[in-house]
Short mmCIF file of C-alpha atoms and ligand atoms in Angstrom, two decimals:
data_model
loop_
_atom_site.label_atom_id
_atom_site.label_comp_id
_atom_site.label_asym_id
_atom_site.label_seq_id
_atom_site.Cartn_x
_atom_site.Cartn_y
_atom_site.Cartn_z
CA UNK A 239 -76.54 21.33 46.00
CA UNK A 240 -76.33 24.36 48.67
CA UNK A 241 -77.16 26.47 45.86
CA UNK A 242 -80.21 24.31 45.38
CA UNK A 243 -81.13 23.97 49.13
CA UNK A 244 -81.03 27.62 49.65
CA UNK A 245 -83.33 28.27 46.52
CA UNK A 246 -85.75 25.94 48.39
CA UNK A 247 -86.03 27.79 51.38
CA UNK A 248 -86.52 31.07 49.82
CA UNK A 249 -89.46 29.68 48.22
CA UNK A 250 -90.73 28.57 51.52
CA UNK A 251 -90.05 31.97 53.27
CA UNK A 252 -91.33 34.13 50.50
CA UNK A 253 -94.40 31.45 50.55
CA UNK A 254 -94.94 32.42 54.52
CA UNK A 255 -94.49 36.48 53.49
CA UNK A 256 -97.34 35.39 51.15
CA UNK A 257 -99.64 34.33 53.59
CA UNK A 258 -99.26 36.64 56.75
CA UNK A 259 -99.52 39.83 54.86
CA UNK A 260 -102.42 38.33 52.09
CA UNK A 261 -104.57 35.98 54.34
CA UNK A 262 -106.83 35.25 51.71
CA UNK A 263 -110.48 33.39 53.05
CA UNK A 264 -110.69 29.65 53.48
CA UNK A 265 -113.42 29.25 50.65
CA UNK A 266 -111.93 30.59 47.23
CA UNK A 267 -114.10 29.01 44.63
CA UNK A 268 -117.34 29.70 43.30
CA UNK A 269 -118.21 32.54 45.91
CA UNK A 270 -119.76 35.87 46.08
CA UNK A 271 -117.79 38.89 48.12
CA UNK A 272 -119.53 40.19 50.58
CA UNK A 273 -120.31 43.74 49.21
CA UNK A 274 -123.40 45.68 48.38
CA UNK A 275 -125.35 44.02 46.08
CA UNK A 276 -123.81 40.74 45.85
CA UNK A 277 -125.91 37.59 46.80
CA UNK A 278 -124.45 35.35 49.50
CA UNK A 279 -124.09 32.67 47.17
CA UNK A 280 -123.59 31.88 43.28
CA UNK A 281 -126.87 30.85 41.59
CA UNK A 282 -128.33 30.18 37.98
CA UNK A 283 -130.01 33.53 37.16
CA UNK A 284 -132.11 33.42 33.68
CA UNK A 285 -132.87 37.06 33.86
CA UNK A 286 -129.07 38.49 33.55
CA UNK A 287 -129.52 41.69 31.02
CA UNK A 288 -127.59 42.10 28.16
CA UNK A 289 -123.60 42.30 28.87
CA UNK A 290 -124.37 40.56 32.05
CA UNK A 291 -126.05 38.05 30.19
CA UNK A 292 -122.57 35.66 30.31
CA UNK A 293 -123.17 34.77 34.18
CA UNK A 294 -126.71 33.90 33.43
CA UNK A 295 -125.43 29.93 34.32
CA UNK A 296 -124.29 30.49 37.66
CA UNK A 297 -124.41 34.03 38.72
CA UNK A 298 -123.29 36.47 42.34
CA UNK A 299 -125.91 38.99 40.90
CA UNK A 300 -129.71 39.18 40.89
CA UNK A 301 -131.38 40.64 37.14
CA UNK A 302 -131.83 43.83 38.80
CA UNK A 303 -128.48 44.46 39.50
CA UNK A 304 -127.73 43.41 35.76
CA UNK A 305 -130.25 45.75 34.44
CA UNK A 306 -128.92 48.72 36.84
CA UNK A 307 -125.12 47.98 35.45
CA UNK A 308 -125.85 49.33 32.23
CA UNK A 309 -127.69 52.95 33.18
CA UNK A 310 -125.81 56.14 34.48
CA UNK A 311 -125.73 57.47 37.97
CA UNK A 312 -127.82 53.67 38.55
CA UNK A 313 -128.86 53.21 42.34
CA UNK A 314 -126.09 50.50 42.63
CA UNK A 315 -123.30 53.30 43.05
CA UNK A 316 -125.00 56.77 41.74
CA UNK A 317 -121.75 56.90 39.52
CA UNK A 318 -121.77 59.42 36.71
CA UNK A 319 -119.43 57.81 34.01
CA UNK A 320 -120.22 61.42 32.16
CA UNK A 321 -117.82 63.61 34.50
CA UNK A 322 -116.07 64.97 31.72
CA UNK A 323 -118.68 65.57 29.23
CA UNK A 324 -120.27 62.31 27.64
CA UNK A 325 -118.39 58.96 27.74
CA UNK A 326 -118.52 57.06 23.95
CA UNK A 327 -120.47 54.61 23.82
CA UNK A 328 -117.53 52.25 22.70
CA UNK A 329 -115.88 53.13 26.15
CA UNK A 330 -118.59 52.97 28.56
CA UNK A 331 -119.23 49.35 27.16
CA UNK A 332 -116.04 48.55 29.21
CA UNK A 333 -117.24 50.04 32.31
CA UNK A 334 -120.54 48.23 32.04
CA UNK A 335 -118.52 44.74 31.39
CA UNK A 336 -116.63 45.88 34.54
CA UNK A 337 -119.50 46.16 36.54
CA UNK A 338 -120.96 42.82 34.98
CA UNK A 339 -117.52 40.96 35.87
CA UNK A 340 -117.49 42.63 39.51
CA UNK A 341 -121.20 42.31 40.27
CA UNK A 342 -121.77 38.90 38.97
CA UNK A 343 -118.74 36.59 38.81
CA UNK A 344 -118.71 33.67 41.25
CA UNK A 345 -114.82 33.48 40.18
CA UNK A 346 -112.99 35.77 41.83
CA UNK A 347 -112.44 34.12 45.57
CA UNK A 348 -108.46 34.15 44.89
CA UNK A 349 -108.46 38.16 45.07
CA UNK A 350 -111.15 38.26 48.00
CA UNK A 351 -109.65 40.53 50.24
CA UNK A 352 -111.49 42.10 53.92
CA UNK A 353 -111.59 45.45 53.56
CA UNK A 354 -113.07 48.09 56.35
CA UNK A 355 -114.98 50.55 54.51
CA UNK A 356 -118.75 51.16 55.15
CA UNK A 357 -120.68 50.12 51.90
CA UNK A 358 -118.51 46.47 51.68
CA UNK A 359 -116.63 43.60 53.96
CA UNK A 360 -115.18 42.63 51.45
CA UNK A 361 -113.11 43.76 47.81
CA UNK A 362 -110.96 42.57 45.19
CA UNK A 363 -107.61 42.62 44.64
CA UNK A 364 -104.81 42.32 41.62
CA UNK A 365 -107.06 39.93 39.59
CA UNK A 366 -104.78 38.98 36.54
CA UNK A 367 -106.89 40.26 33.66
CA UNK A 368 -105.93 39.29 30.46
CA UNK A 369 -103.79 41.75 28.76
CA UNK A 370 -105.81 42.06 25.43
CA UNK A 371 -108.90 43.07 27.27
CA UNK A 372 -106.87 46.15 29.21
CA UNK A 373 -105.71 46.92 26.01
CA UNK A 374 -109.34 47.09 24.16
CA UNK A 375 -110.67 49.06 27.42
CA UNK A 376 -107.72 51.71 27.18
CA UNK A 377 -107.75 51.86 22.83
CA UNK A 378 -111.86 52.49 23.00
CA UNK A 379 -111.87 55.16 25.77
CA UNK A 380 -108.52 56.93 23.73
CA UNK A 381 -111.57 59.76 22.83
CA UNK A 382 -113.25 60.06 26.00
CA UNK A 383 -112.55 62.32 29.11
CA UNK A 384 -112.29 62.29 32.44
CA UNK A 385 -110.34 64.03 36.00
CA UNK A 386 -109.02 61.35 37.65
CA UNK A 387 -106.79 58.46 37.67
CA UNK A 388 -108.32 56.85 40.60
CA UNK A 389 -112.23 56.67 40.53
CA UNK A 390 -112.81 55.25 44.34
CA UNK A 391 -111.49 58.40 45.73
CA UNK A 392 -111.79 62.22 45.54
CA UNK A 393 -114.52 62.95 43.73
CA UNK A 394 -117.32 65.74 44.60
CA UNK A 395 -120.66 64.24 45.75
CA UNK A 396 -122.75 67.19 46.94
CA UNK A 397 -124.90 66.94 44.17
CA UNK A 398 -125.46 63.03 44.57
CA UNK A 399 -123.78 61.77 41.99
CA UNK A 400 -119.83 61.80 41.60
CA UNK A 401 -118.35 65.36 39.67
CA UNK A 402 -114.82 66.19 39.41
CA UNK A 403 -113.49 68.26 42.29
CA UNK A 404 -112.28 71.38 42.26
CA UNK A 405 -108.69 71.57 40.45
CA UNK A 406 -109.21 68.22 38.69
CA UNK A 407 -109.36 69.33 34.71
CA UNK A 408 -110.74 67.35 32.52
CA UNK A 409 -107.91 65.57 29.68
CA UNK A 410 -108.45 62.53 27.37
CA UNK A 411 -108.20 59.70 29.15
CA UNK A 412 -104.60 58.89 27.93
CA UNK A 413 -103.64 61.93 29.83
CA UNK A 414 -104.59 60.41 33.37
CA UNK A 415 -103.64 57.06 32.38
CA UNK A 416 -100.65 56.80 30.26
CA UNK A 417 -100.32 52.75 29.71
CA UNK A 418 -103.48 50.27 29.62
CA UNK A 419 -101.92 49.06 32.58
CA UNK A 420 -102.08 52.41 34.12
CA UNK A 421 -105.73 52.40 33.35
CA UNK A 422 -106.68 48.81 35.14
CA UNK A 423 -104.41 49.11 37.53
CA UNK A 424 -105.17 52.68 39.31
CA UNK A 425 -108.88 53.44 38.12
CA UNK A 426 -110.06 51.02 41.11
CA UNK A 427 -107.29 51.13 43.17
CA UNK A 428 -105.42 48.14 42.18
CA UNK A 429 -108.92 45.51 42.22
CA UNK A 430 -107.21 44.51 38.59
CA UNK A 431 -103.46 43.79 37.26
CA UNK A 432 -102.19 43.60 34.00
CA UNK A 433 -101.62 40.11 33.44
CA UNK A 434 -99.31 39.10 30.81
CA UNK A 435 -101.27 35.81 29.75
CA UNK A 436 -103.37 36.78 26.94
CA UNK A 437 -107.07 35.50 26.66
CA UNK A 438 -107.59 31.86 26.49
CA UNK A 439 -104.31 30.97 28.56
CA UNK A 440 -106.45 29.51 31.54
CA UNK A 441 -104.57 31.94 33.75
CA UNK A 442 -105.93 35.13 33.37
CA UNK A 443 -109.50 36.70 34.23
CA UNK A 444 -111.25 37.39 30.92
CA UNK A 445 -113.68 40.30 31.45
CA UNK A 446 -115.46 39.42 27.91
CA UNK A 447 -116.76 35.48 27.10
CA UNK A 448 -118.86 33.77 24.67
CA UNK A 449 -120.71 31.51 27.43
CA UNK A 450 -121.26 29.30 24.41
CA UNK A 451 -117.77 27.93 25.35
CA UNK A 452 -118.53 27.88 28.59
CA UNK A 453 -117.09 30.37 31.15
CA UNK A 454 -113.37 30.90 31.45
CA UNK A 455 -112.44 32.09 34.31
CA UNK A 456 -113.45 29.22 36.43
CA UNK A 457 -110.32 27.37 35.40
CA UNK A 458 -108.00 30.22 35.99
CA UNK A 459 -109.94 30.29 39.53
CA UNK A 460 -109.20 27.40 40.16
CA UNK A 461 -105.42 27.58 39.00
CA UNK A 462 -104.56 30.46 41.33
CA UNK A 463 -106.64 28.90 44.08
CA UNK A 464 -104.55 25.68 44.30
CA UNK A 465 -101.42 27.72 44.19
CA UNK A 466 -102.55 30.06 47.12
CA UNK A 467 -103.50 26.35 49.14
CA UNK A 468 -100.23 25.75 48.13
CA UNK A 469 -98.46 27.92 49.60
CA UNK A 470 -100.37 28.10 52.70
CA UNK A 471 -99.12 24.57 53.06
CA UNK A 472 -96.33 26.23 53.19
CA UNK A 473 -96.76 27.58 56.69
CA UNK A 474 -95.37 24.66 59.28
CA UNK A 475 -95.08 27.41 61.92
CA UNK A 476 -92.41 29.49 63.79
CA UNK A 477 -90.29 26.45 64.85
CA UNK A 478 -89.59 25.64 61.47
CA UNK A 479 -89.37 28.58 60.00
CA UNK A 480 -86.18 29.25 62.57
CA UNK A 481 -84.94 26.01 61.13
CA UNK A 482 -84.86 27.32 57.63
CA UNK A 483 -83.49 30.59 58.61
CA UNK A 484 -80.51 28.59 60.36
CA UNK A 485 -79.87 26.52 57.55
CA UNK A 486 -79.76 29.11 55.06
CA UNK A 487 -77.34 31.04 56.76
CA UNK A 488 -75.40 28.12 57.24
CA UNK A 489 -75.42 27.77 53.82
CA UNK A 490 -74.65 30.81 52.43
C1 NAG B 73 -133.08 42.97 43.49
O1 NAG B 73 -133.64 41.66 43.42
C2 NAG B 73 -133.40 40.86 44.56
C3 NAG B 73 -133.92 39.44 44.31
O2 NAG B 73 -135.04 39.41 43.51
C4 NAG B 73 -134.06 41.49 45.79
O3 NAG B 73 -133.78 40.71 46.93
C5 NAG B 73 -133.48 42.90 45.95
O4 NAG B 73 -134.14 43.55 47.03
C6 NAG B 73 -133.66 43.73 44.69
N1 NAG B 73 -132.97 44.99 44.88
C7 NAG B 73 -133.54 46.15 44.61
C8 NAG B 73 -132.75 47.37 44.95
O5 NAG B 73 -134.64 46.25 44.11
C1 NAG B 74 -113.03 49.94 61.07
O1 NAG B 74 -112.77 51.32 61.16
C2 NAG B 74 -113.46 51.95 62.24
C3 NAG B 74 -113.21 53.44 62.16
O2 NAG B 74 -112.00 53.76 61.55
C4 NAG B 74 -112.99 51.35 63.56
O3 NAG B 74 -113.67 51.94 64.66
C5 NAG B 74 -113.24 49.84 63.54
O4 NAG B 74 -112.73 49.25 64.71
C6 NAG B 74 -112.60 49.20 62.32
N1 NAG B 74 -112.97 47.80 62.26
C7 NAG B 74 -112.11 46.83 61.93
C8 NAG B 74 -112.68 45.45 61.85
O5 NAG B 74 -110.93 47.04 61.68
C1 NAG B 75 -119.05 70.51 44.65
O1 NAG B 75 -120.01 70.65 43.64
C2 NAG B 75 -120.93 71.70 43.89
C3 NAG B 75 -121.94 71.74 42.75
O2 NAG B 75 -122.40 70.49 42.38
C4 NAG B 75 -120.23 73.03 44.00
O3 NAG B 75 -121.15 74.05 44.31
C5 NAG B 75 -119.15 72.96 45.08
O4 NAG B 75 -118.41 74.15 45.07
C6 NAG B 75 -118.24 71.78 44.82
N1 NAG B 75 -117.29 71.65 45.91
C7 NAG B 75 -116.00 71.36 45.76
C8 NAG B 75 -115.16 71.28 46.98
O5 NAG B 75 -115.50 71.16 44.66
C1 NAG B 76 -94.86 36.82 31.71
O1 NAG B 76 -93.76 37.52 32.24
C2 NAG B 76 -92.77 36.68 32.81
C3 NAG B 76 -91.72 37.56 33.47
O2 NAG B 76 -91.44 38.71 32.73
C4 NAG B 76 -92.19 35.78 31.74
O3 NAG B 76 -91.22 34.94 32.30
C5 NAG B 76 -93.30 34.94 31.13
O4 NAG B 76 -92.82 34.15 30.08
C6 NAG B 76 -94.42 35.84 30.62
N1 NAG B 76 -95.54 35.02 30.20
C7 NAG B 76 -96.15 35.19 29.05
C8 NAG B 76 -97.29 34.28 28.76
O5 NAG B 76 -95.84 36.06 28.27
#
């Protein structure tokens, strides 16, 4: 029964440690971030281009964004996914799919985090994607090369578009990221996770859909969602958070 008790309360206090450090917004369902191109709110957009084309039903980014995420060095981030010599094709369709899932899903609210940086309010963090689609991302880019493990940071832009900086060599990708995990984890500083649900579990972000089915990741939105509410119901305030202190060292 102690034993029980005191498993209780460490829920509860690890449920508080959630909260203050996370402090995710209020609104964590069909939403748009609040970063440079996204619209304020989720909308049907008919006009979604090709990759992008799964969001067309409800949709955080205009056509021309969607038509930009599939060019090199576009005007949405003047990124040059060719740093290392040319990117296959078969791995830069992951990086477009990226950019589709960051630019256009209205499902990511759970992993809305503020962030102080001058081109966004607002990023994402640890989304859960599924583990198969890592895996695909890191397999098709095992031929392609690149400089860096993370892609946010470091990089040369004299020229206007991003090129490796001095003493970064260019190695096959496997080289700079080890594991898949390695790979979504550290290329944009931690905005995905590995998750260990695989595709179709309803609790991992799928970065590729047949919208035929309708689109995925709104349940596993909504699953993380209720357990973040949860847990900020969690937070009854100092007074009892002293209570459960005493009583679990009166119980251990
Ligand atoms: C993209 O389209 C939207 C809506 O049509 C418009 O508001 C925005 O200015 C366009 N952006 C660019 C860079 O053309
Ligand atoms: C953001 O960073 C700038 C410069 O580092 C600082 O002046 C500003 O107060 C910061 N804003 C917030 C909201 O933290
Ligand atoms: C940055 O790139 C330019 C050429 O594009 C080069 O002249 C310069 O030396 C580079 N600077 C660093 C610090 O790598
Ligand atoms: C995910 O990992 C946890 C902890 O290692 C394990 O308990 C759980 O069963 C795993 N879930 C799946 C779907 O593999």
């Amino acid at each position: 029964m102690a034993q029980l008790v005191t498993t209780q309360v460490l829920f509860l206090l690890v449920g508080v440690a959630a909260v203050w450090t996370a402090r995710p917004r209020t609104e964590l369902l069909n939403v748009c971030m609040d970063a440079k191109h996204h619209k304020e709110k989720p909308s049907p957009e008919d006009g979604l281009h090709k990759q992008c084309s799964p969001w067309k039903k409800n949709s955080c980014c205009f056509a021309n964004t969607s038509r930009e995420a599939h060019k090199d060095i576009s005007y949405l981030y003047r990124f040059n996914w060719n740093h290392c010599g040319s990117m296959t094709p078969a791995c830069k369709k992951h990086f477009i799919q990226d950019t589709c899932l960051y630019e256009c899903s209205p499902n990511l609210g759970p992993w809305i985090q503020e962030v102080n940086q001058s081109w966004r309010k607002e990023r994402i963090l640890h989304v859960p994607l599924c583990k198969e689609d890592c895996e695909q991302w890191w397999q098709d880019c095992r031929t392609s090369y690149t400089c860096k493990s993370n892609w946010h940071k470091g990089w040369n832009w004299t020229s206007g578009y991003n090129q490796c900086p001095e003493g970064a060599a260019c190695h096959p990708f496997h080289f700079y990221f080890p594991t898949s995990a390695a790979l979504c984890s550290e290329i944009w500083s931690h905005s995905y996770k590995v998750s260990n649900y695989s595709r179709g579990s309803g609790r991992c972000i799928q970065m590729w859909f047949d919208p035929a089915q309708g689109n995925p990741n709104e349940e596993v939105a909504r699953f993380y969602a209720r357990a973040m509410s949860e847990a900020t119901h969690c937070v009854l305030g100092p007074p009892l958070l002293s209570l459960a202190l005493m009583l679990l060292w009166l119980l251990s």
